[in-house]
Short mmCIF file of N, CA, C and O in Angstrom, two decimals:
data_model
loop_
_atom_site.label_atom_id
_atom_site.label_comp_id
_atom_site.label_asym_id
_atom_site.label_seq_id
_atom_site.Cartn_x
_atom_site.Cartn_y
_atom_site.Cartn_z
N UNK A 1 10.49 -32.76 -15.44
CA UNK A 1 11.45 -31.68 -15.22
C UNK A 1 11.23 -31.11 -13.82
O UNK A 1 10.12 -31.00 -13.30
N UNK A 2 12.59 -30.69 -13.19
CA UNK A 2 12.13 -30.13 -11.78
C UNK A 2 12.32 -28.57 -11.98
O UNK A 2 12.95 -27.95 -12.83
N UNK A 3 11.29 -28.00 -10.51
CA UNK A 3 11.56 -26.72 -10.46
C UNK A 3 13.18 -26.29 -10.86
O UNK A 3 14.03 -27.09 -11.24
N UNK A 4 13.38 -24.78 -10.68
CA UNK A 4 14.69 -23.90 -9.92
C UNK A 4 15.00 -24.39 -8.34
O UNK A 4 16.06 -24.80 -7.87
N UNK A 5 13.99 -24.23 -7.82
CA UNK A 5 14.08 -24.37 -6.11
C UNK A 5 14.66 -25.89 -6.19
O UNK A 5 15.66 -26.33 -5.63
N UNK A 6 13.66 -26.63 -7.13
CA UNK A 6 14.56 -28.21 -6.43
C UNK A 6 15.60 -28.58 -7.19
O UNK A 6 16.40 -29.28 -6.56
N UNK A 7 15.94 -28.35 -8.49
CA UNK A 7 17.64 -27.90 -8.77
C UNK A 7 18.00 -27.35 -7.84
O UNK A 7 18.33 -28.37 -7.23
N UNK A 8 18.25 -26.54 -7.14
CA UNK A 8 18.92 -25.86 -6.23
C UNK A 8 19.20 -26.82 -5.41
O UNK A 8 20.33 -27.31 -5.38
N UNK A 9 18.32 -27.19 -4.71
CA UNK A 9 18.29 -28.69 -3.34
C UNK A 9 19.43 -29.08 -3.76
O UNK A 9 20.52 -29.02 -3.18
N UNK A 10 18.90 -29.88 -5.75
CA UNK A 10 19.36 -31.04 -5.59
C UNK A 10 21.26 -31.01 -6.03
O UNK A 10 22.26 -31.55 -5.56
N UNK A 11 21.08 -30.37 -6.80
CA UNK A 11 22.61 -29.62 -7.53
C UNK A 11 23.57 -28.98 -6.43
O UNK A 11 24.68 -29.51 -6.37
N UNK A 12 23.35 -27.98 -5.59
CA UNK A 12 24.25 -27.13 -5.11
C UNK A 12 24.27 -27.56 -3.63
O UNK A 12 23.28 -27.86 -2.95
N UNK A 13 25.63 -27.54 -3.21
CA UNK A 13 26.41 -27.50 -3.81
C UNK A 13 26.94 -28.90 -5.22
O UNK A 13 26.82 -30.10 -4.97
N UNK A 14 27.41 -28.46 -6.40
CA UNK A 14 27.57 -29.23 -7.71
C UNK A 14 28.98 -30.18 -7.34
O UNK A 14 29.92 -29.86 -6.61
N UNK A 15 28.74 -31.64 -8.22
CA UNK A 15 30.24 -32.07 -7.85
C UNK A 15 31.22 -31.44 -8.78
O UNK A 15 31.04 -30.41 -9.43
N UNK A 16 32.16 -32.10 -8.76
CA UNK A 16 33.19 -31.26 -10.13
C UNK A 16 32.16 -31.95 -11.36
O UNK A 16 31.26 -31.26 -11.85
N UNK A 17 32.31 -32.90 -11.65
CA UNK A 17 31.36 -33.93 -12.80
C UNK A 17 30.79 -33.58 -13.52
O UNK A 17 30.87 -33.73 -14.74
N UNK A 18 29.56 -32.60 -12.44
CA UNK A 18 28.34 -32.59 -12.68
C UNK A 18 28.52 -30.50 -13.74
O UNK A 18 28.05 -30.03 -14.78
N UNK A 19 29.43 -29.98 -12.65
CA UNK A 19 29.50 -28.38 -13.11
C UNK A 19 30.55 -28.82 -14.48
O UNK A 19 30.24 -28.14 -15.46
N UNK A 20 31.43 -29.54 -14.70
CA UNK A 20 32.22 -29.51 -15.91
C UNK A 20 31.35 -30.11 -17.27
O UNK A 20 31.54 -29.66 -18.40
N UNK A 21 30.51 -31.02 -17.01
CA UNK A 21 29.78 -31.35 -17.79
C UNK A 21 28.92 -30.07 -18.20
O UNK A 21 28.95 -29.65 -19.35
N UNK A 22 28.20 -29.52 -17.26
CA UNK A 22 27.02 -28.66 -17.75
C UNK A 22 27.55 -27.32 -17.78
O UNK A 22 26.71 -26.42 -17.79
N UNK A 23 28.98 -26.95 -17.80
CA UNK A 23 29.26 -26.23 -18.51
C UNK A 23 29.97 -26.08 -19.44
O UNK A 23 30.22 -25.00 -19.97
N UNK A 24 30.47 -27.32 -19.81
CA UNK A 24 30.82 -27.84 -21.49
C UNK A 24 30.01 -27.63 -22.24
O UNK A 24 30.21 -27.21 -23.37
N UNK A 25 28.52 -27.99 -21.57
CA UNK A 25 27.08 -27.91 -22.79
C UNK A 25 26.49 -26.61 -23.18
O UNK A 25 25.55 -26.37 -23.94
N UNK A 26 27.30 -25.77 -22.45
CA UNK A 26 26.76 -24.30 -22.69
C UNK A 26 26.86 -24.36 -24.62
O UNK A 26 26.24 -23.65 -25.41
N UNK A 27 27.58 -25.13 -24.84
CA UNK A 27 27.85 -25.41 -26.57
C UNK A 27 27.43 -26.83 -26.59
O UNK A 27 27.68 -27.77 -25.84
N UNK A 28 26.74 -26.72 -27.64
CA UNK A 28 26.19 -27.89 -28.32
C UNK A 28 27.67 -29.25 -28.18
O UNK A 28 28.84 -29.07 -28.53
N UNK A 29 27.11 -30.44 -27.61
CA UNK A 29 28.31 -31.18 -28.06
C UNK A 29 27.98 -32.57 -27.49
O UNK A 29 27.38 -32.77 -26.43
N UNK A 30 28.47 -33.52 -28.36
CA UNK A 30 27.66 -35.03 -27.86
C UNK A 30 28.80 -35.56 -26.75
O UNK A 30 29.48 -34.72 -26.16
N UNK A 31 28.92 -36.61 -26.56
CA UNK A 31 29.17 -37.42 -25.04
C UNK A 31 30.98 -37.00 -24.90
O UNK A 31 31.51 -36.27 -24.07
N UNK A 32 31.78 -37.95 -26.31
CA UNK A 32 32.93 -37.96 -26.17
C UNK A 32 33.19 -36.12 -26.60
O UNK A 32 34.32 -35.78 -26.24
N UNK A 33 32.55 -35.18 -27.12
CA UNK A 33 32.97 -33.83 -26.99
C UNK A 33 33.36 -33.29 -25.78
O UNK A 33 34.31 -32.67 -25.30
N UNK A 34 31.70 -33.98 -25.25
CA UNK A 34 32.35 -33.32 -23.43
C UNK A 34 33.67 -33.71 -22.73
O UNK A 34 34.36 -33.03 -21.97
N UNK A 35 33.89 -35.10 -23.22
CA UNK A 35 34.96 -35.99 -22.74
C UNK A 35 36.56 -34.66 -22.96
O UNK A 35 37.30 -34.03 -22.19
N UNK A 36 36.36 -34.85 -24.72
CA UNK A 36 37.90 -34.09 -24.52
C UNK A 36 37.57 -32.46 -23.83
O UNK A 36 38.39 -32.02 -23.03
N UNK A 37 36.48 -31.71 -24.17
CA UNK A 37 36.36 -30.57 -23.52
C UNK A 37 36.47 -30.21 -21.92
O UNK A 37 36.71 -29.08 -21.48
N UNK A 38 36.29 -31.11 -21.34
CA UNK A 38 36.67 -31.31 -20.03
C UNK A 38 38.12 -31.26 -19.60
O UNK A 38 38.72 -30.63 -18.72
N UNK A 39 38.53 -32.23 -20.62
CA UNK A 39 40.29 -32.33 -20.20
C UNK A 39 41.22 -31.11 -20.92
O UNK A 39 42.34 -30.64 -20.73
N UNK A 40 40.14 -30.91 -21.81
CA UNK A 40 41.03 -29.37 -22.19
C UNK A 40 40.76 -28.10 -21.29
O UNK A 40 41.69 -27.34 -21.02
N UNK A 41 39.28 -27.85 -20.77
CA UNK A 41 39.57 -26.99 -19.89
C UNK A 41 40.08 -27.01 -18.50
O UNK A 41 40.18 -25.97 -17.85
N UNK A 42 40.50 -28.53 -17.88
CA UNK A 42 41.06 -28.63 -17.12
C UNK A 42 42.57 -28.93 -17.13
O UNK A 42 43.41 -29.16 -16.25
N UNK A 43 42.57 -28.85 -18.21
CA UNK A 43 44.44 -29.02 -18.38
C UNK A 43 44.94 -30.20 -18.17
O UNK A 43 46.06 -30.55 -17.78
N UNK A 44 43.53 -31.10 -18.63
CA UNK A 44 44.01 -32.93 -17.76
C UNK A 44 43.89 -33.07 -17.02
O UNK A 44 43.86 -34.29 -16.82
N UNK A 45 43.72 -32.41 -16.05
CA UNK A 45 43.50 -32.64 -14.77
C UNK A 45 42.48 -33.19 -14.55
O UNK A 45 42.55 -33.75 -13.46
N UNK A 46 41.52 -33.33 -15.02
CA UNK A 46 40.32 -34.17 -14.72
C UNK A 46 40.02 -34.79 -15.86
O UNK A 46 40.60 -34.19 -16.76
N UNK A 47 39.25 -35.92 -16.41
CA UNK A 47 39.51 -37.50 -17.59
C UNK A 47 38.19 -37.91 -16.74
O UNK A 47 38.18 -38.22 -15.55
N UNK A 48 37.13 -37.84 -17.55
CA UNK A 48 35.72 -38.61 -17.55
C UNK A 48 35.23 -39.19 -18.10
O UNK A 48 34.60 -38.77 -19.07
N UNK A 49 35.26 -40.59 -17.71
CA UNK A 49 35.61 -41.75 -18.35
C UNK A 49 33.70 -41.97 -18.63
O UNK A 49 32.81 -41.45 -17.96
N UNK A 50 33.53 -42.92 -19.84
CA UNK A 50 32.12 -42.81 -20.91
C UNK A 50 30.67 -43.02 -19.87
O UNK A 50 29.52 -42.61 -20.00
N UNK A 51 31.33 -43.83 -18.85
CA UNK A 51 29.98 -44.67 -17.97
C UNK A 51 30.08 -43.13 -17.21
O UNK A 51 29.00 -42.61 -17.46
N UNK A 52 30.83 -42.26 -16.46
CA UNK A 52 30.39 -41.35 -15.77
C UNK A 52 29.57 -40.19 -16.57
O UNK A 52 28.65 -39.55 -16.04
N UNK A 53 30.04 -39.99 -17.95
CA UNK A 53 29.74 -39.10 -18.56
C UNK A 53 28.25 -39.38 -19.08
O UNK A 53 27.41 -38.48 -19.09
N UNK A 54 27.95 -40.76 -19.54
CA UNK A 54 26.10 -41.09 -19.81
C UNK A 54 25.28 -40.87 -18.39
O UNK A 54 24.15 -40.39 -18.31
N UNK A 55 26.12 -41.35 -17.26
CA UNK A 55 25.16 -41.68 -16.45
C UNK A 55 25.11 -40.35 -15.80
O UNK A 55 24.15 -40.44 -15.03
N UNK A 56 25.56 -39.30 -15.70
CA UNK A 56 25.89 -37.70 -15.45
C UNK A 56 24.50 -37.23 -16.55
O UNK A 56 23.37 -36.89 -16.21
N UNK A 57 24.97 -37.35 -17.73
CA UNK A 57 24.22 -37.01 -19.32
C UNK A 57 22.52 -37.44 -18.87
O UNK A 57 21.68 -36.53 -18.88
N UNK A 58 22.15 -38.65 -18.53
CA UNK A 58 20.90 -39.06 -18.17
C UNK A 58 20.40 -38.16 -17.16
O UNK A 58 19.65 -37.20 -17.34
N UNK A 59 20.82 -38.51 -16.25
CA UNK A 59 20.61 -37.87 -14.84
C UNK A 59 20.01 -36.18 -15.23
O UNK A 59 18.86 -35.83 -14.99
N UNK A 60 21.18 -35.16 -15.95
CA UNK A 60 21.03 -33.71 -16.50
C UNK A 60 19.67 -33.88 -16.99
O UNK A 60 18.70 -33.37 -16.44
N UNK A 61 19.60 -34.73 -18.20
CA UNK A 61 18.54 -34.67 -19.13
C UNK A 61 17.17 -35.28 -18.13
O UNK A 61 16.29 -34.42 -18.10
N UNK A 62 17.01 -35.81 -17.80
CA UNK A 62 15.75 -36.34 -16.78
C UNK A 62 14.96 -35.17 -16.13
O UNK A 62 13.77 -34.88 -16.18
N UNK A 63 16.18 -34.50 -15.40
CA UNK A 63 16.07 -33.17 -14.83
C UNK A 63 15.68 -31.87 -15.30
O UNK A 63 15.11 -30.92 -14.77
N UNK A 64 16.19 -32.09 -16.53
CA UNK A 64 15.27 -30.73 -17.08
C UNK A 64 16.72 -29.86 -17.79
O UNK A 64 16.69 -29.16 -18.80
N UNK A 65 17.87 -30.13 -16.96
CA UNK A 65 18.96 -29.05 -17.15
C UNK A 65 19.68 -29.16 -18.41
O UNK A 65 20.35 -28.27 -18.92
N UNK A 66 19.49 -30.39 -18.89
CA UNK A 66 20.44 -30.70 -20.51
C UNK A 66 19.04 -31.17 -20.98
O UNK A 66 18.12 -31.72 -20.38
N UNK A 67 19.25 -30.66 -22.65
CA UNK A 67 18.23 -31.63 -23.76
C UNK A 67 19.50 -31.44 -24.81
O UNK A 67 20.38 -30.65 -25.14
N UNK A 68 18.79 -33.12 -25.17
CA UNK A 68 19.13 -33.32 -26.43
C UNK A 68 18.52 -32.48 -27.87
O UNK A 68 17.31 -32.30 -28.01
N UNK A 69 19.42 -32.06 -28.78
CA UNK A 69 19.06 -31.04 -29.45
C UNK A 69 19.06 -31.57 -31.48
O UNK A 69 18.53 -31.10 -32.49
N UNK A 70 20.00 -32.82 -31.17
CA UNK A 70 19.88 -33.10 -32.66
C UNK A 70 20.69 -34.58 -32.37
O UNK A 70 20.86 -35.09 -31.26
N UNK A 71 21.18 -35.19 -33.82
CA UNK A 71 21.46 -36.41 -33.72
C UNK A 71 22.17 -36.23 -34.92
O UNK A 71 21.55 -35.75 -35.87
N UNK A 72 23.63 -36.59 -35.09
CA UNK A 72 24.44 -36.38 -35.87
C UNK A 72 25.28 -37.75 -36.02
O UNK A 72 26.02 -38.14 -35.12
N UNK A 73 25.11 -38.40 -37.17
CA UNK A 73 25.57 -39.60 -37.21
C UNK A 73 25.68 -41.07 -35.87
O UNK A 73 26.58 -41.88 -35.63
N UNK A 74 24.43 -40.86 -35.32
CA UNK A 74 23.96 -41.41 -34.41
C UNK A 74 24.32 -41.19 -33.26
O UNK A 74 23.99 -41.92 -32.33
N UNK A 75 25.16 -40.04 -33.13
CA UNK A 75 25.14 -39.43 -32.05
C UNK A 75 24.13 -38.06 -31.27
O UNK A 75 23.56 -37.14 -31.84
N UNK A 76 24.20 -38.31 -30.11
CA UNK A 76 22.85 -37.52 -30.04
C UNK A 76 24.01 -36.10 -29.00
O UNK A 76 24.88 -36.18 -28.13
N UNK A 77 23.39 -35.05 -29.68
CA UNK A 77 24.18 -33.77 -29.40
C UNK A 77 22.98 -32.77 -28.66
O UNK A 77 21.97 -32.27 -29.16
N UNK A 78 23.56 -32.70 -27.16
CA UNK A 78 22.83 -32.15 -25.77
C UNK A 78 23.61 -30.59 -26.17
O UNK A 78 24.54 -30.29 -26.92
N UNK A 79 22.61 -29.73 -25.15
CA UNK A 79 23.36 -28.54 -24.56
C UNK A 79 22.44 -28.09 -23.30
O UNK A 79 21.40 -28.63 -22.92
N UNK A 80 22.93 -27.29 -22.90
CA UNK A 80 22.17 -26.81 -21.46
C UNK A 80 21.06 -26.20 -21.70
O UNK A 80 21.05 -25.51 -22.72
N UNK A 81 19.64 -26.26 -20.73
CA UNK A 81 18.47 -25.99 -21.04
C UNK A 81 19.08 -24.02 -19.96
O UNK A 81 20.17 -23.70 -19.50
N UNK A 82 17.53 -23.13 -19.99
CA UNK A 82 17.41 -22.47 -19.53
C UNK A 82 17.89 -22.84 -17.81
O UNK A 82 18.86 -22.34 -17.25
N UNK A 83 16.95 -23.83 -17.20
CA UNK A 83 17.02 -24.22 -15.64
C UNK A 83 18.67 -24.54 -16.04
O UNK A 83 19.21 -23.60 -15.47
N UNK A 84 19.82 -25.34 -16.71
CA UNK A 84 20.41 -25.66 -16.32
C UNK A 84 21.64 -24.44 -16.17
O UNK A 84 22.56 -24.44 -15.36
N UNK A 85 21.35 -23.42 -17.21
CA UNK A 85 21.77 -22.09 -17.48
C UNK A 85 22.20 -21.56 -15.92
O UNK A 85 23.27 -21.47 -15.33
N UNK A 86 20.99 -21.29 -15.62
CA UNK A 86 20.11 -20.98 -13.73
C UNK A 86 21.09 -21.53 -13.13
O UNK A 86 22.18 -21.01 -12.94
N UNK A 87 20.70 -22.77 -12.76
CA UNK A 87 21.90 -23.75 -11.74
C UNK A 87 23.42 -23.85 -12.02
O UNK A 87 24.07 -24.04 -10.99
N UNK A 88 24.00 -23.79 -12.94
CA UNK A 88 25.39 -23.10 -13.10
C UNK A 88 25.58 -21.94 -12.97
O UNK A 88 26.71 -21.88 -12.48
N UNK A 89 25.07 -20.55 -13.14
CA UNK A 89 25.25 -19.10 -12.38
C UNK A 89 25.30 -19.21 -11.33
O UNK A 89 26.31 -18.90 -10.71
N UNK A 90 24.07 -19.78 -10.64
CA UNK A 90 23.87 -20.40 -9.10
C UNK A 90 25.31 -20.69 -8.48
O UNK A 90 25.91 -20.06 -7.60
N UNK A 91 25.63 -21.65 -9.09
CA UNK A 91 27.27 -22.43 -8.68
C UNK A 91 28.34 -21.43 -8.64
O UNK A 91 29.13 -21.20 -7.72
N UNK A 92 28.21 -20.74 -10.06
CA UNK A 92 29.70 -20.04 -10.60
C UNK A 92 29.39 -19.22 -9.51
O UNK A 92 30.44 -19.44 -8.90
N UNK A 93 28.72 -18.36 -8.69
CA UNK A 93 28.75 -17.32 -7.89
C UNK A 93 28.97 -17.71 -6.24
O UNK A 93 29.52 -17.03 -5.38
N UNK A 94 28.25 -19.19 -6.10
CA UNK A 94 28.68 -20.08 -5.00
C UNK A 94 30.36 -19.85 -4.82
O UNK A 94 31.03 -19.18 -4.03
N UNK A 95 30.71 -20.77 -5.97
CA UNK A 95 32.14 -21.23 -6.18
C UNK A 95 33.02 -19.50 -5.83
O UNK A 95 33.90 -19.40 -4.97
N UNK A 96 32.45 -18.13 -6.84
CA UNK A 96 33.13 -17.55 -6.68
C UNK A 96 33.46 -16.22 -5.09
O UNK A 96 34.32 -15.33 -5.04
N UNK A 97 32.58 -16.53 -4.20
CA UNK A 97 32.16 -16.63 -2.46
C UNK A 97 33.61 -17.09 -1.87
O UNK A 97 34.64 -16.53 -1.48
N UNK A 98 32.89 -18.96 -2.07
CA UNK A 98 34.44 -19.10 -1.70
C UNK A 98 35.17 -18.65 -1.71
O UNK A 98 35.48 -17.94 -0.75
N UNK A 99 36.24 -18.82 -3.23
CA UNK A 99 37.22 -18.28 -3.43
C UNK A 99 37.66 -16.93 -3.15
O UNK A 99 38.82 -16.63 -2.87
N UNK A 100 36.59 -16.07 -3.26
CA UNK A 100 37.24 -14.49 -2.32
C UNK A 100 37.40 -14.40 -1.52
O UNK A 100 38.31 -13.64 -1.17
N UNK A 101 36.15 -15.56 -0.06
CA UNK A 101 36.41 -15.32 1.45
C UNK A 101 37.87 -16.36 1.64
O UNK A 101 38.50 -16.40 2.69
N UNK A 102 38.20 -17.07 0.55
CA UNK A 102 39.55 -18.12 1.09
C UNK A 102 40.42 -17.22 1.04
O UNK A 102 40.96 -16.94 2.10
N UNK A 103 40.94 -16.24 -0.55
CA UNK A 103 41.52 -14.98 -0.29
C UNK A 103 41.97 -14.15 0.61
O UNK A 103 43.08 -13.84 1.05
N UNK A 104 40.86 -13.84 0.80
CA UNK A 104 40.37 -12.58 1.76
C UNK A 104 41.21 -13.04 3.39
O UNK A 104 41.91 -12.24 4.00
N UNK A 105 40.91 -14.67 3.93
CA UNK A 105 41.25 -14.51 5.02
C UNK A 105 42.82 -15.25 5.04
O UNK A 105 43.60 -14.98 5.96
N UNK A 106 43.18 -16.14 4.00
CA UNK A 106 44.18 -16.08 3.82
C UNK A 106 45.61 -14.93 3.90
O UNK A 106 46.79 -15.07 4.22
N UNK A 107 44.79 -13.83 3.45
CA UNK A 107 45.78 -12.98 2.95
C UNK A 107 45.94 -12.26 4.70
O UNK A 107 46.94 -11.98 5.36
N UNK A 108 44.68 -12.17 4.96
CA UNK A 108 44.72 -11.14 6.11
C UNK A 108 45.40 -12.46 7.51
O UNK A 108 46.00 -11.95 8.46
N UNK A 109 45.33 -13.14 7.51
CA UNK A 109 46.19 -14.25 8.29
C UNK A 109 47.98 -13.99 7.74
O UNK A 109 48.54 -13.83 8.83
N UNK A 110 48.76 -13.91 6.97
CA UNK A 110 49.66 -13.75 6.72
C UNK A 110 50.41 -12.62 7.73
O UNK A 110 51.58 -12.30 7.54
#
């Protein structure tokens, strides 16, 4: 498992992939859950197809930020650890920077 500091390195800035996945897992949910939960909170707009979603799923779990939590008809059902908790606030407050200074100078450019 890695530190906070080297999550940080290694995560932020997050791809889309990586932040839709690990914040799908904020709830318990195995591979194809994340699959449709993704496209539902993106409105379709984004479809993550099985090889991105294991090899995303591995990668989390190696790291420390997802564990697997149970196994439900041979599926194995992840959610976000504490560190991965960390590194998505991290993001959501990154992400939400942006979006106020794009605002902000947008508006005042008009």
């Amino acid at each position: 498992m890695v530190t906070l500091q080297n999550a940080v390195k290694m995560y932020i800035p997050m791809t889309e992939t990586m932040y839709y996945i690990l914040l799908s897992l904020v709830e318990e949910k195995h591979g194809y859950g994340i699959m449709q939960d993704v496209e539902k909170i993106t409105n379709k707009r984004l479809t993550l197809g099985a090889g991105t979603i294991y090899k995303s799923i591995s990668k989390l779990e190696i790291d420390g930020l997802i564990k697997s939590v149970k196994v439900e008809d041979r599926r194995k059902i992840y959610k976000t650890t504490e560190l991965g908790r960390e590194i998505l606030e991290i993001e959501v407050k990154r992400l939400n920077e942006l979006n106020r200074n794009g605002i902000l100078l947008l508006e005042r450019s008009k």
